[in-house]
Each structure stands twice: as C-alpha cells, then as structure tokens.
Amino acid sequence: MAAIRTRGLTKEFGDLVAVDDLDLVVEEGEVFGFLGPNGAGKSTTINLLLDFIRPTSGSVEVLGLDAGAEPATIRERVGVLPEGYGFDDPLTGREYLDWAIETRGASDDPDELLSLVGLAGDADRMAKSYSKGMQQRLSLAMALVDDPDMLILDEPTTGLDPNGIQQMRSVIRERAEAGTTVFFSSHILSEVEAVCDRVGVMNEGKLVALDSIEQLRENAGGQATINLECASPPTDLGVETLDGVASTTVEDDTLVVDCLDPSVKVDVVTHAAERTTITDITSETVSLESLFNDLTGGGRDAGEDEQAASGAATDGQEVPQ
C-alpha cells in the first residue's frame, strides 16, 4: 500500500497556483526527499497532506485514508516536525514532551526520547531558552511520540550543528529500518542525498523530477571532468581527438579532460593508459547543486507569496510553513 498518494492535486490562492496537478506516490517504509527552492509548493503540499488546507481540485490519500474525510485518524498516525515551530510557553523541554505524550495518549518514556535526540542534559531548562538547533531536537522528539507510522519532516536540519545533523540522520535511518515512512522536505541538497531513497523535485508548484538522485544524475547527462595523474607530463596523447571530449588541459603531470557525457570517461582512461602510465584518477560528475539548478531553473526568488497565501487561506489558523 502506498503511504502517500495524490492524484491531480491542485491548490490555488487567487491567481497563484501553489501546487499544480501533482501526481505523487510514496511507498510505505520509504525515506522520500521532497526537494525544491523556496516557494516551490513543498509546504503547501504538506498542509494538504495533513488537511490543514483543502485542495482546489484533486485527491490526497495518506496511509490509505482520504485526507479530507479522515484527517484526525491520519494525524494520530503521523508525527510532524513543522518548519519554524516555536516554544514560547513557560515550559521545560520535558514538560513539552510530557504534554505531547499525554495529548497522544501514549506511554513513551520522555527521558528515553530526550536522550535519543541529545537533550538529556537540558530536559529541565525552559524550552524557549533553547538554541534553534535544540528546539529542532525537541520538535523531533515530539514528532516521535507514540512511534508514528509516518514522519513528515519540514526542513528538519535547520539550526542544527554537524553533530545534530548526524544524530537526525541516525534517527531517520533507524525509524525507516523499523518500517516508518519518512517524508523529508528540504532545500538542503546534501541532507536529502544522505538519507533519502528517492526524491521528488518541485518547481513553481509542479513536480519536475521523480527518481533516485543517482538516476537523476544519470538522466541529466551533462559534462563530466576526469583528472588523470601520470608518471610523466601527459603531452601529445591525442585524447582531444576522441568523440565526446570537449577539451583537455595539462597541469604539471595531470591531464584534465572535460567530457560531454560521463560515459566518455571510460574511453579517455583506456586511450591514455595505452600511451602513458597513469598513477591516479579522480572524477567529477554533475554536482547535486548543478542538477538542482538545472531542474528548477533557479525557482522562485522567495516563498513569500506562497506563505502569505497559505496564511490567508486558513483564516488565522496556525499551520506548518
């Protein structure tokens, strides 16, 4: 059964089409990365999945349930880490977590969850005094209450230091291995690449790509660079005559070859190895940043229009952005 399924999902705010005819399937137990620049429609999609806002047209199913017909049941089974969640009440980290456990009618050990996210030593501090990264850790702990069937994480690594990011990755992997579906929305490309099985790329409300990052790279093609370190200066090897080679340069004992397609690198190595001794090889393929920019064309400059429209459409109801 699909954990998430949308068909023709569309959300309009006046003249702005925030989500445009989205057909998406996320499988159970999958770590799915939802990529896109600010204003691409990611947060609006999450709000639609949780029925915080209603679609203009199309349908949404979460865990096999109609999001519009059974939102309460869905929310009972989904843990959410919203972007920019704040802790303003005069409560400690443990008290916030106790509240989340009581609200869900769960039996989690708060100390165990606080330890899992690295807050064991700060449990009795006021949460509003936490740094941004610590608040993210607490938000994650609250999302994990009652071992949800699905985690929806919206920009979860915001404010985290490298240790916090590593801890977040570890928790995500452990939950996924136990069968939890993880929907990971972010514009931080390296984080998505580190934990996700597949990614969907949104741009201006449309899903413009859907695959593993490796397959997206392969499909994107584009130039690739190979550096051949040789035992002697690699001059007059004739590599530049090969089909698919865009240019060559020699830097001391290293031959740098720009290829029009990554597959040409094999021909380059074979040709050069027949004519000189190669001592080392390094290769550069399409960077994730280049791939992202190619797919989104830079995206919208900012997400202000989408966020303002989302806020207006909910009549003051606070929803995750």
JSON list of N, CA and C in Angstrom, two decimals, residues 86-157:
[
{"chain": "A", "resi": 86, "resn": "GLY", "atom": "N", "xyz": [7.85, 27.14, 17.22]},
{"chain": "A", "resi": 86, "resn": "GLY", "atom": "CA", "xyz": [8.42, 27.89, 18.34]},
{"chain": "A", "resi": 86, "resn": "GLY", "atom": "C", "xyz": [7.92, 27.38, 19.68]},
{"chain": "A", "resi": 87, "resn": "PHE", "atom": "N", "xyz": [8.71, 27.61, 20.72]},
{"chain": "A", "resi": 87, "resn": "PHE", "atom": "CA", "xyz": [8.36, 27.20, 22.07]},
{"chain": "A", "resi": 87, "resn": "PHE", "atom": "C", "xyz": [8.33, 28.45, 22.95]},
{"chain": "A", "resi": 88, "resn": "ASP", "atom": "N", "xyz": [7.14, 29.04, 23.08]},
{"chain": "A", "resi": 88, "resn": "ASP", "atom": "CA", "xyz": [7.00, 30.32, 23.77]},
{"chain": "A", "resi": 88, "resn": "ASP", "atom": "C", "xyz": [6.42, 30.20, 25.18]},
{"chain": "A", "resi": 89, "resn": "ASP", "atom": "N", "xyz": [5.79, 29.08, 25.48]},
{"chain": "A", "resi": 89, "resn": "ASP", "atom": "CA", "xyz": [5.17, 28.93, 26.80]},
{"chain": "A", "resi": 89, "resn": "ASP", "atom": "C", "xyz": [6.24, 28.67, 27.86]},
{"chain": "A", "resi": 90, "resn": "PRO", "atom": "N", "xyz": [5.97, 29.01, 29.12]},
{"chain": "A", "resi": 90, "resn": "PRO", "atom": "CA", "xyz": [6.96, 28.82, 30.18]},
{"chain": "A", "resi": 90, "resn": "PRO", "atom": "C", "xyz": [7.01, 27.36, 30.63]},
{"chain": "A", "resi": 91, "resn": "LEU", "atom": "N", "xyz": [7.46, 26.49, 29.71]},
{"chain": "A", "resi": 91, "resn": "LEU", "atom": "CA", "xyz": [7.55, 25.06, 29.99]},
{"chain": "A", "resi": 91, "resn": "LEU", "atom": "C", "xyz": [8.96, 24.57, 29.70]},
{"chain": "A", "resi": 92, "resn": "THR", "atom": "N", "xyz": [9.39, 23.57, 30.45]},
{"chain": "A", "resi": 92, "resn": "THR", "atom": "CA", "xyz": [10.68, 22.95, 30.19]},
{"chain": "A", "resi": 92, "resn": "THR", "atom": "C", "xyz": [10.57, 22.01, 28.99]},
{"chain": "A", "resi": 93, "resn": "GLY", "atom": "N", "xyz": [11.72, 21.57, 28.50]},
{"chain": "A", "resi": 93, "resn": "GLY", "atom": "CA", "xyz": [11.71, 20.60, 27.42]},
{"chain": "A", "resi": 93, "resn": "GLY", "atom": "C", "xyz": [10.96, 19.35, 27.80]},
{"chain": "A", "resi": 94, "resn": "ARG", "atom": "N", "xyz": [11.18, 18.86, 29.02]},
{"chain": "A", "resi": 94, "resn": "ARG", "atom": "CA", "xyz": [10.48, 17.64, 29.46]},
{"chain": "A", "resi": 94, "resn": "ARG", "atom": "C", "xyz": [8.97, 17.89, 29.56]},
{"chain": "A", "resi": 95, "resn": "GLU", "atom": "N", "xyz": [8.57, 19.07, 30.02]},
{"chain": "A", "resi": 95, "resn": "GLU", "atom": "CA", "xyz": [7.14, 19.35, 30.14]},
{"chain": "A", "resi": 95, "resn": "GLU", "atom": "C", "xyz": [6.47, 19.42, 28.77]},
{"chain": "A", "resi": 96, "resn": "TYR", "atom": "N", "xyz": [7.14, 19.99, 27.79]},
{"chain": "A", "resi": 96, "resn": "TYR", "atom": "CA", "xyz": [6.59, 19.98, 26.44]},
{"chain": "A", "resi": 96, "resn": "TYR", "atom": "C", "xyz": [6.42, 18.54, 25.95]},
{"chain": "A", "resi": 97, "resn": "LEU", "atom": "N", "xyz": [7.41, 17.71, 26.21]},
{"chain": "A", "resi": 97, "resn": "LEU", "atom": "CA", "xyz": [7.34, 16.33, 25.75]},
{"chain": "A", "resi": 97, "resn": "LEU", "atom": "C", "xyz": [6.27, 15.56, 26.52]},
{"chain": "A", "resi": 98, "resn": "ASP", "atom": "N", "xyz": [6.16, 15.81, 27.82]},
{"chain": "A", "resi": 98, "resn": "ASP", "atom": "CA", "xyz": [5.08, 15.19, 28.60]},
{"chain": "A", "resi": 98, "resn": "ASP", "atom": "C", "xyz": [3.72, 15.56, 28.03]},
{"chain": "A", "resi": 99, "resn": "TRP", "atom": "N", "xyz": [3.58, 16.83, 27.65]},
{"chain": "A", "resi": 99, "resn": "TRP", "atom": "CA", "xyz": [2.31, 17.29, 27.06]},
{"chain": "A", "resi": 99, "resn": "TRP", "atom": "C", "xyz": [2.02, 16.54, 25.76]},
{"chain": "A", "resi": 100, "resn": "ALA", "atom": "N", "xyz": [3.02, 16.37, 24.91]},
{"chain": "A", "resi": 100, "resn": "ALA", "atom": "CA", "xyz": [2.84, 15.66, 23.65]},
{"chain": "A", "resi": 100, "resn": "ALA", "atom": "C", "xyz": [2.45, 14.21, 23.89]},
{"chain": "A", "resi": 101, "resn": "ILE", "atom": "N", "xyz": [3.08, 13.58, 24.88]},
{"chain": "A", "resi": 101, "resn": "ILE", "atom": "CA", "xyz": [2.77, 12.18, 25.20]},
{"chain": "A", "resi": 101, "resn": "ILE", "atom": "C", "xyz": [1.34, 12.06, 25.72]},
{"chain": "A", "resi": 102, "resn": "GLU", "atom": "N", "xyz": [0.95, 12.98, 26.61]},
{"chain": "A", "resi": 102, "resn": "GLU", "atom": "CA", "xyz": [-0.41, 12.95, 27.16]},
{"chain": "A", "resi": 102, "resn": "GLU", "atom": "C", "xyz": [-1.45, 13.22, 26.09]},
{"chain": "A", "resi": 103, "resn": "THR", "atom": "N", "xyz": [-1.18, 14.19, 25.20]},
{"chain": "A", "resi": 103, "resn": "THR", "atom": "CA", "xyz": [-2.12, 14.53, 24.14]},
{"chain": "A", "resi": 103, "resn": "THR", "atom": "C", "xyz": [-2.37, 13.35, 23.22]},
{"chain": "A", "resi": 104, "resn": "ARG", "atom": "N", "xyz": [-1.34, 12.58, 22.94]},
{"chain": "A", "resi": 104, "resn": "ARG", "atom": "CA", "xyz": [-1.49, 11.41, 22.06]},
{"chain": "A", "resi": 104, "resn": "ARG", "atom": "C", "xyz": [-1.98, 10.18, 22.80]},
{"chain": "A", "resi": 105, "resn": "GLY", "atom": "N", "xyz": [-2.09, 10.26, 24.11]},
{"chain": "A", "resi": 105, "resn": "GLY", "atom": "CA", "xyz": [-2.49, 9.09, 24.88]},
{"chain": "A", "resi": 105, "resn": "GLY", "atom": "C", "xyz": [-1.46, 7.99, 24.79]},
{"chain": "A", "resi": 106, "resn": "ALA", "atom": "N", "xyz": [-0.18, 8.38, 24.72]},
{"chain": "A", "resi": 106, "resn": "ALA", "atom": "CA", "xyz": [0.90, 7.42, 24.53]},
{"chain": "A", "resi": 106, "resn": "ALA", "atom": "C", "xyz": [1.56, 7.07, 25.86]},
{"chain": "A", "resi": 107, "resn": "SER", "atom": "N", "xyz": [2.47, 6.10, 25.81]},
{"chain": "A", "resi": 107, "resn": "SER", "atom": "CA", "xyz": [3.14, 5.66, 27.03]},
{"chain": "A", "resi": 107, "resn": "SER", "atom": "C", "xyz": [4.66, 5.76, 26.90]},
{"chain": "A", "resi": 108, "resn": "ASP", "atom": "N", "xyz": [5.13, 6.66, 26.03]},
{"chain": "A", "resi": 108, "resn": "ASP", "atom": "CA", "xyz": [6.57, 6.82, 25.82]},
{"chain": "A", "resi": 108, "resn": "ASP", "atom": "C", "xyz": [7.26, 7.29, 27.10]},
{"chain": "A", "resi": 109, "resn": "ASP", "atom": "N", "xyz": [8.51, 6.91, 27.24]},
{"chain": "A", "resi": 109, "resn": "ASP", "atom": "CA", "xyz": [9.36, 7.40, 28.31]},
{"chain": "A", "resi": 109, "resn": "ASP", "atom": "C", "xyz": [10.00, 8.71, 27.83]},
{"chain": "A", "resi": 110, "resn": "PRO", "atom": "N", "xyz": [9.65, 9.85, 28.44]},
{"chain": "A", "resi": 110, "resn": "PRO", "atom": "CA", "xyz": [10.19, 11.12, 27.96]},
{"chain": "A", "resi": 110, "resn": "PRO", "atom": "C", "xyz": [11.71, 11.18, 28.04]},
{"chain": "A", "resi": 111, "resn": "ASP", "atom": "N", "xyz": [12.29, 10.59, 29.09]},
{"chain": "A", "resi": 111, "resn": "ASP", "atom": "CA", "xyz": [13.74, 10.63, 29.23]},
{"chain": "A", "resi": 111, "resn": "ASP", "atom": "C", "xyz": [14.42, 9.85, 28.10]},
{"chain": "A", "resi": 112, "resn": "GLU", "atom": "N", "xyz": [13.79, 8.77, 27.67]},
{"chain": "A", "resi": 112, "resn": "GLU", "atom": "CA", "xyz": [14.36, 7.98, 26.57]},
{"chain": "A", "resi": 112, "resn": "GLU", "atom": "C", "xyz": [14.35, 8.79, 25.27]},
{"chain": "A", "resi": 113, "resn": "LEU", "atom": "N", "xyz": [13.24, 9.48, 25.00]},
{"chain": "A", "resi": 113, "resn": "LEU", "atom": "CA", "xyz": [13.16, 10.30, 23.79]},
{"chain": "A", "resi": 113, "resn": "LEU", "atom": "C", "xyz": [14.12, 11.48, 23.85]},
{"chain": "A", "resi": 114, "resn": "LEU", "atom": "N", "xyz": [14.23, 12.12, 25.01]},
{"chain": "A", "resi": 114, "resn": "LEU", "atom": "CA", "xyz": [15.14, 13.25, 25.15]},
{"chain": "A", "resi": 114, "resn": "LEU", "atom": "C", "xyz": [16.59, 12.80, 24.94]},
{"chain": "A", "resi": 115, "resn": "SER", "atom": "N", "xyz": [16.92, 11.63, 25.44]},
{"chain": "A", "resi": 115, "resn": "SER", "atom": "CA", "xyz": [18.26, 11.09, 25.24]},
{"chain": "A", "resi": 115, "resn": "SER", "atom": "C", "xyz": [18.50, 10.78, 23.77]},
{"chain": "A", "resi": 116, "resn": "LEU", "atom": "N", "xyz": [17.48, 10.25, 23.10]},
{"chain": "A", "resi": 116, "resn": "LEU", "atom": "CA", "xyz": [17.60, 9.89, 21.69]},
{"chain": "A", "resi": 116, "resn": "LEU", "atom": "C", "xyz": [17.97, 11.09, 20.83]},
{"chain": "A", "resi": 117, "resn": "VAL", "atom": "N", "xyz": [17.41, 12.27, 21.16]},
{"chain": "A", "resi": 117, "resn": "VAL", "atom": "CA", "xyz": [17.67, 13.46, 20.35]},
{"chain": "A", "resi": 117, "resn": "VAL", "atom": "C", "xyz": [18.77, 14.35, 20.93]},
{"chain": "A", "resi": 118, "resn": "GLY", "atom": "N", "xyz": [19.43, 13.87, 21.99]},
{"chain": "A", "resi": 118, "resn": "GLY", "atom": "CA", "xyz": [20.57, 14.61, 22.53]},
{"chain": "A", "resi": 118, "resn": "GLY", "atom": "C", "xyz": [20.22, 15.73, 23.47]},
{"chain": "A", "resi": 119, "resn": "LEU", "atom": "N", "xyz": [19.08, 15.63, 24.17]},
{"chain": "A", "resi": 119, "resn": "LEU", "atom": "CA", "xyz": [18.67, 16.70, 25.09]},
{"chain": "A", "resi": 119, "resn": "LEU", "atom": "C", "xyz": [18.58, 16.23, 26.54]},
{"chain": "A", "resi": 120, "resn": "ALA", "atom": "N", "xyz": [19.16, 15.09, 26.85]},
{"chain": "A", "resi": 120, "resn": "ALA", "atom": "CA", "xyz": [19.04, 14.55, 28.21]},
{"chain": "A", "resi": 120, "resn": "ALA", "atom": "C", "xyz": [19.54, 15.53, 29.26]},
{"chain": "A", "resi": 121, "resn": "GLY", "atom": "N", "xyz": [20.61, 16.24, 28.97]},
{"chain": "A", "resi": 121, "resn": "GLY", "atom": "CA", "xyz": [21.18, 17.16, 29.95]},
{"chain": "A", "resi": 121, "resn": "GLY", "atom": "C", "xyz": [20.50, 18.51, 30.02]},
{"chain": "A", "resi": 122, "resn": "ASP", "atom": "N", "xyz": [19.53, 18.75, 29.14]},
{"chain": "A", "resi": 122, "resn": "ASP", "atom": "CA", "xyz": [18.85, 20.05, 29.09]},
{"chain": "A", "resi": 122, "resn": "ASP", "atom": "C", "xyz": [17.34, 19.92, 29.29]},
{"chain": "A", "resi": 123, "resn": "ALA", "atom": "N", "xyz": [16.89, 18.77, 29.76]},
{"chain": "A", "resi": 123, "resn": "ALA", "atom": "CA", "xyz": [15.47, 18.49, 29.84]},
{"chain": "A", "resi": 123, "resn": "ALA", "atom": "C", "xyz": [14.72, 19.45, 30.76]},
{"chain": "A", "resi": 124, "resn": "ASP", "atom": "N", "xyz": [15.39, 19.96, 31.80]},
{"chain": "A", "resi": 124, "resn": "ASP", "atom": "CA", "xyz": [14.72, 20.80, 32.79]},
{"chain": "A", "resi": 124, "resn": "ASP", "atom": "C", "xyz": [14.94, 22.29, 32.57]},
{"chain": "A", "resi": 125, "resn": "ARG", "atom": "N", "xyz": [15.52, 22.64, 31.44]},
{"chain": "A", "resi": 125, "resn": "ARG", "atom": "CA", "xyz": [15.62, 24.05, 31.05]},
{"chain": "A", "resi": 125, "resn": "ARG", "atom": "C", "xyz": [14.35, 24.49, 30.35]},
{"chain": "A", "resi": 126, "resn": "MET", "atom": "N", "xyz": [14.04, 25.80, 30.43]},
{"chain": "A", "resi": 126, "resn": "MET", "atom": "CA", "xyz": [12.91, 26.34, 29.69]},
{"chain": "A", "resi": 126, "resn": "MET", "atom": "C", "xyz": [13.19, 26.19, 28.19]},
{"chain": "A", "resi": 127, "resn": "ALA", "atom": "N", "xyz": [12.23, 25.62, 27.48]},
{"chain": "A", "resi": 127, "resn": "ALA", "atom": "CA", "xyz": [12.43, 25.35, 26.06]},
{"chain": "A", "resi": 127, "resn": "ALA", "atom": "C", "xyz": [12.61, 26.63, 25.25]},
{"chain": "A", "resi": 128, "resn": "LYS", "atom": "N", "xyz": [12.00, 27.72, 25.72]},
{"chain": "A", "resi": 128, "resn": "LYS", "atom": "CA", "xyz": [12.13, 28.96, 24.96]},
{"chain": "A", "resi": 128, "resn": "LYS", "atom": "C", "xyz": [13.54, 29.54, 25.06]},
{"chain": "A", "resi": 129, "resn": "SER", "atom": "N", "xyz": [14.34, 29.03, 26.00]},
{"chain": "A", "resi": 129, "resn": "SER", "atom": "CA", "xyz": [15.74, 29.47, 26.11]},
{"chain": "A", "resi": 129, "resn": "SER", "atom": "C", "xyz": [16.67, 28.60, 25.27]},
{"chain": "A", "resi": 130, "resn": "TYR", "atom": "N", "xyz": [16.13, 27.55, 24.66]},
{"chain": "A", "resi": 130, "resn": "TYR", "atom": "CA", "xyz": [16.94, 26.67, 23.83]},
{"chain": "A", "resi": 130, "resn": "TYR", "atom": "C", "xyz": [17.43, 27.43, 22.58]},
{"chain": "A", "resi": 131, "resn": "SER", "atom": "N", "xyz": [18.57, 27.01, 22.07]},
{"chain": "A", "resi": 131, "resn": "SER", "atom": "CA", "xyz": [19.02, 27.49, 20.76]},
{"chain": "A", "resi": 131, "resn": "SER", "atom": "C", "xyz": [18.08, 26.92, 19.69]},
{"chain": "A", "resi": 132, "resn": "LYS", "atom": "N", "xyz": [18.20, 27.47, 18.47]},
{"chain": "A", "resi": 132, "resn": "LYS", "atom": "CA", "xyz": [17.37, 26.98, 17.38]},
{"chain": "A", "resi": 132, "resn": "LYS", "atom": "C", "xyz": [17.58, 25.48, 17.15]},
{"chain": "A", "resi": 133, "resn": "GLY", "atom": "N", "xyz": [18.84, 25.05, 17.20]},
{"chain": "A", "resi": 133, "resn": "GLY", "atom": "CA", "xyz": [19.11, 23.64, 17.00]},
{"chain": "A", "resi": 133, "resn": "GLY", "atom": "C", "xyz": [18.51, 22.77, 18.08]},
{"chain": "A", "resi": 134, "resn": "MET", "atom": "N", "xyz": [18.57, 23.22, 19.33]},
{"chain": "A", "resi": 134, "resn": "MET", "atom": "CA", "xyz": [17.98, 22.45, 20.43]},
{"chain": "A", "resi": 134, "resn": "MET", "atom": "C", "xyz": [16.46, 22.38, 20.29]},
{"chain": "A", "resi": 135, "resn": "GLN", "atom": "N", "xyz": [15.86, 23.48, 19.83]},
{"chain": "A", "resi": 135, "resn": "GLN", "atom": "CA", "xyz": [14.41, 23.45, 19.61]},
{"chain": "A", "resi": 135, "resn": "GLN", "atom": "C", "xyz": [14.04, 22.46, 18.50]},
{"chain": "A", "resi": 136, "resn": "GLN", "atom": "N", "xyz": [14.90, 22.36, 17.48]},
{"chain": "A", "resi": 136, "resn": "GLN", "atom": "CA", "xyz": [14.67, 21.36, 16.44]},
{"chain": "A", "resi": 136, "resn": "GLN", "atom": "C", "xyz": [14.73, 19.95, 17.01]},
{"chain": "A", "resi": 137, "resn": "ARG", "atom": "N", "xyz": [15.68, 19.72, 17.90]},
{"chain": "A", "resi": 137, "resn": "ARG", "atom": "CA", "xyz": [15.80, 18.41, 18.53]},
{"chain": "A", "resi": 137, "resn": "ARG", "atom": "C", "xyz": [14.54, 18.08, 19.35]},
{"chain": "A", "resi": 138, "resn": "LEU", "atom": "N", "xyz": [14.04, 19.07, 20.09]},
{"chain": "A", "resi": 138, "resn": "LEU", "atom": "CA", "xyz": [12.83, 18.86, 20.87]},
{"chain": "A", "resi": 138, "resn": "LEU", "atom": "C", "xyz": [11.63, 18.61, 19.97]},
{"chain": "A", "resi": 139, "resn": "SER", "atom": "N", "xyz": [11.55, 19.35, 18.88]},
{"chain": "A", "resi": 139, "resn": "SER", "atom": "CA", "xyz": [10.45, 19.13, 17.92]},
{"chain": "A", "resi": 139, "resn": "SER", "atom": "C", "xyz": [10.48, 17.72, 17.37]},
{"chain": "A", "resi": 140, "resn": "LEU", "atom": "N", "xyz": [11.69, 17.22, 17.09]},
{"chain": "A", "resi": 140, "resn": "LEU", "atom": "CA", "xyz": [11.81, 15.84, 16.59]},
{"chain": "A", "resi": 140, "resn": "LEU", "atom": "C", "xyz": [11.35, 14.84, 17.64]},
{"chain": "A", "resi": 141, "resn": "ALA", "atom": "N", "xyz": [11.76, 15.07, 18.89]},
{"chain": "A", "resi": 141, "resn": "ALA", "atom": "CA", "xyz": [11.32, 14.16, 19.96]},
{"chain": "A", "resi": 141, "resn": "ALA", "atom": "C", "xyz": [9.80, 14.12, 20.05]},
{"chain": "A", "resi": 142, "resn": "MET", "atom": "N", "xyz": [9.16, 15.28, 19.93]},
{"chain": "A", "resi": 142, "resn": "MET", "atom": "CA", "xyz": [7.69, 15.33, 19.99]},
{"chain": "A", "resi": 142, "resn": "MET", "atom": "C", "xyz": [7.07, 14.62, 18.79]},
{"chain": "A", "resi": 143, "resn": "ALA", "atom": "N", "xyz": [7.71, 14.72, 17.62]},
{"chain": "A", "resi": 143, "resn": "ALA", "atom": "CA", "xyz": [7.20, 14.05, 16.44]},
{"chain": "A", "resi": 143, "resn": "ALA", "atom": "C", "xyz": [7.30, 12.53, 16.57]},
{"chain": "A", "resi": 144, "resn": "LEU", "atom": "N", "xyz": [8.26, 12.05, 17.37]},
{"chain": "A", "resi": 144, "resn": "LEU", "atom": "CA", "xyz": [8.49, 10.61, 17.51]},
{"chain": "A", "resi": 144, "resn": "LEU", "atom": "C", "xyz": [7.56, 9.96, 18.53]},
{"chain": "A", "resi": 145, "resn": "VAL", "atom": "N", "xyz": [6.80, 10.77, 19.26]},
{"chain": "A", "resi": 145, "resn": "VAL", "atom": "CA", "xyz": [5.91, 10.22, 20.30]},
{"chain": "A", "resi": 145, "resn": "VAL", "atom": "C", "xyz": [4.93, 9.23, 19.70]},
{"chain": "A", "resi": 146, "resn": "ASP", "atom": "N", "xyz": [4.75, 8.11, 20.37]},
{"chain": "A", "resi": 146, "resn": "ASP", "atom": "CA", "xyz": [3.78, 7.06, 20.01]},
{"chain": "A", "resi": 146, "resn": "ASP", "atom": "C", "xyz": [4.19, 6.32, 18.74]},
{"chain": "A", "resi": 147, "resn": "ASP", "atom": "N", "xyz": [5.48, 6.37, 18.41]},
{"chain": "A", "resi": 147, "resn": "ASP", "atom": "CA", "xyz": [6.02, 5.60, 17.29]},
{"chain": "A", "resi": 147, "resn": "ASP", "atom": "C", "xyz": [5.12, 5.68, 16.05]},
{"chain": "A", "resi": 148, "resn": "PRO", "atom": "N", "xyz": [5.02, 6.85, 15.42]},
{"chain": "A", "resi": 148, "resn": "PRO", "atom": "CA", "xyz": [4.08, 7.03, 14.32]},
{"chain": "A", "resi": 148, "resn": "PRO", "atom": "C", "xyz": [4.42, 6.17, 13.10]},
{"chain": "A", "resi": 149, "resn": "ASP", "atom": "N", "xyz": [3.41, 5.88, 12.30]},
{"chain": "A", "resi": 149, "resn": "ASP", "atom": "CA", "xyz": [3.60, 5.12, 11.06]},
{"chain": "A", "resi": 149, "resn": "ASP", "atom": "C", "xyz": [4.31, 5.95, 10.00]},
{"chain": "A", "resi": 150, "resn": "MET", "atom": "N", "xyz": [4.20, 7.28, 10.12]},
{"chain": "A", "resi": 150, "resn": "MET", "atom": "CA", "xyz": [4.83, 8.16, 9.16]},
{"chain": "A", "resi": 150, "resn": "MET", "atom": "C", "xyz": [5.38, 9.38, 9.88]},
{"chain": "A", "resi": 151, "resn": "LEU", "atom": "N", "xyz": [6.55, 9.83, 9.42]},
{"chain": "A", "resi": 151, "resn": "LEU", "atom": "CA", "xyz": [7.12, 11.09, 9.88]},
{"chain": "A", "resi": 151, "resn": "LEU", "atom": "C", "xyz": [7.12, 12.07, 8.73]},
{"chain": "A", "resi": 152, "resn": "ILE", "atom": "N", "xyz": [6.59, 13.26, 8.97]},
{"chain": "A", "resi": 152, "resn": "ILE", "atom": "CA", "xyz": [6.67, 14.35, 7.99]},
{"chain": "A", "resi": 152, "resn": "ILE", "atom": "C", "xyz": [7.58, 15.41, 8.58]},
{"chain": "A", "resi": 153, "resn": "LEU", "atom": "N", "xyz": [8.72, 15.60, 7.95]},
{"chain": "A", "resi": 153, "resn": "LEU", "atom": "CA", "xyz": [9.76, 16.49, 8.47]},
{"chain": "A", "resi": 153, "resn": "LEU", "atom": "C", "xyz": [9.95, 17.64, 7.49]},
{"chain": "A", "resi": 154, "resn": "ASP", "atom": "N", "xyz": [9.65, 18.85, 7.93]},
{"chain": "A", "resi": 154, "resn": "ASP", "atom": "CA", "xyz": [9.74, 20.03, 7.07]},
{"chain": "A", "resi": 154, "resn": "ASP", "atom": "C", "xyz": [10.98, 20.83, 7.46]},
{"chain": "A", "resi": 155, "resn": "GLU", "atom": "N", "xyz": [12.00, 20.81, 6.62]},
{"chain": "A", "resi": 155, "resn": "GLU", "atom": "CA", "xyz": [13.29, 21.47, 6.89]},
{"chain": "A", "resi": 155, "resn": "GLU", "atom": "C", "xyz": [13.82, 21.08, 8.27]},
{"chain": "A", "resi": 156, "resn": "PRO", "atom": "N", "xyz": [14.00, 19.78, 8.53]},
{"chain": "A", "resi": 156, "resn": "PRO", "atom": "CA", "xyz": [14.31, 19.33, 9.90]},
{"chain": "A", "resi": 156, "resn": "PRO", "atom": "C", "xyz": [15.71, 19.66, 10.40]},
{"chain": "A", "resi": 157, "resn": "THR", "atom": "N", "xyz": [16.66, 19.96, 9.52]},
{"chain": "A", "resi": 157, "resn": "THR", "atom": "CA", "xyz": [18.03, 20.21, 9.99]},
{"chain": "A", "resi": 157, "resn": "THR", "atom": "C", "xyz": [18.32, 21.69, 10.21]}
]
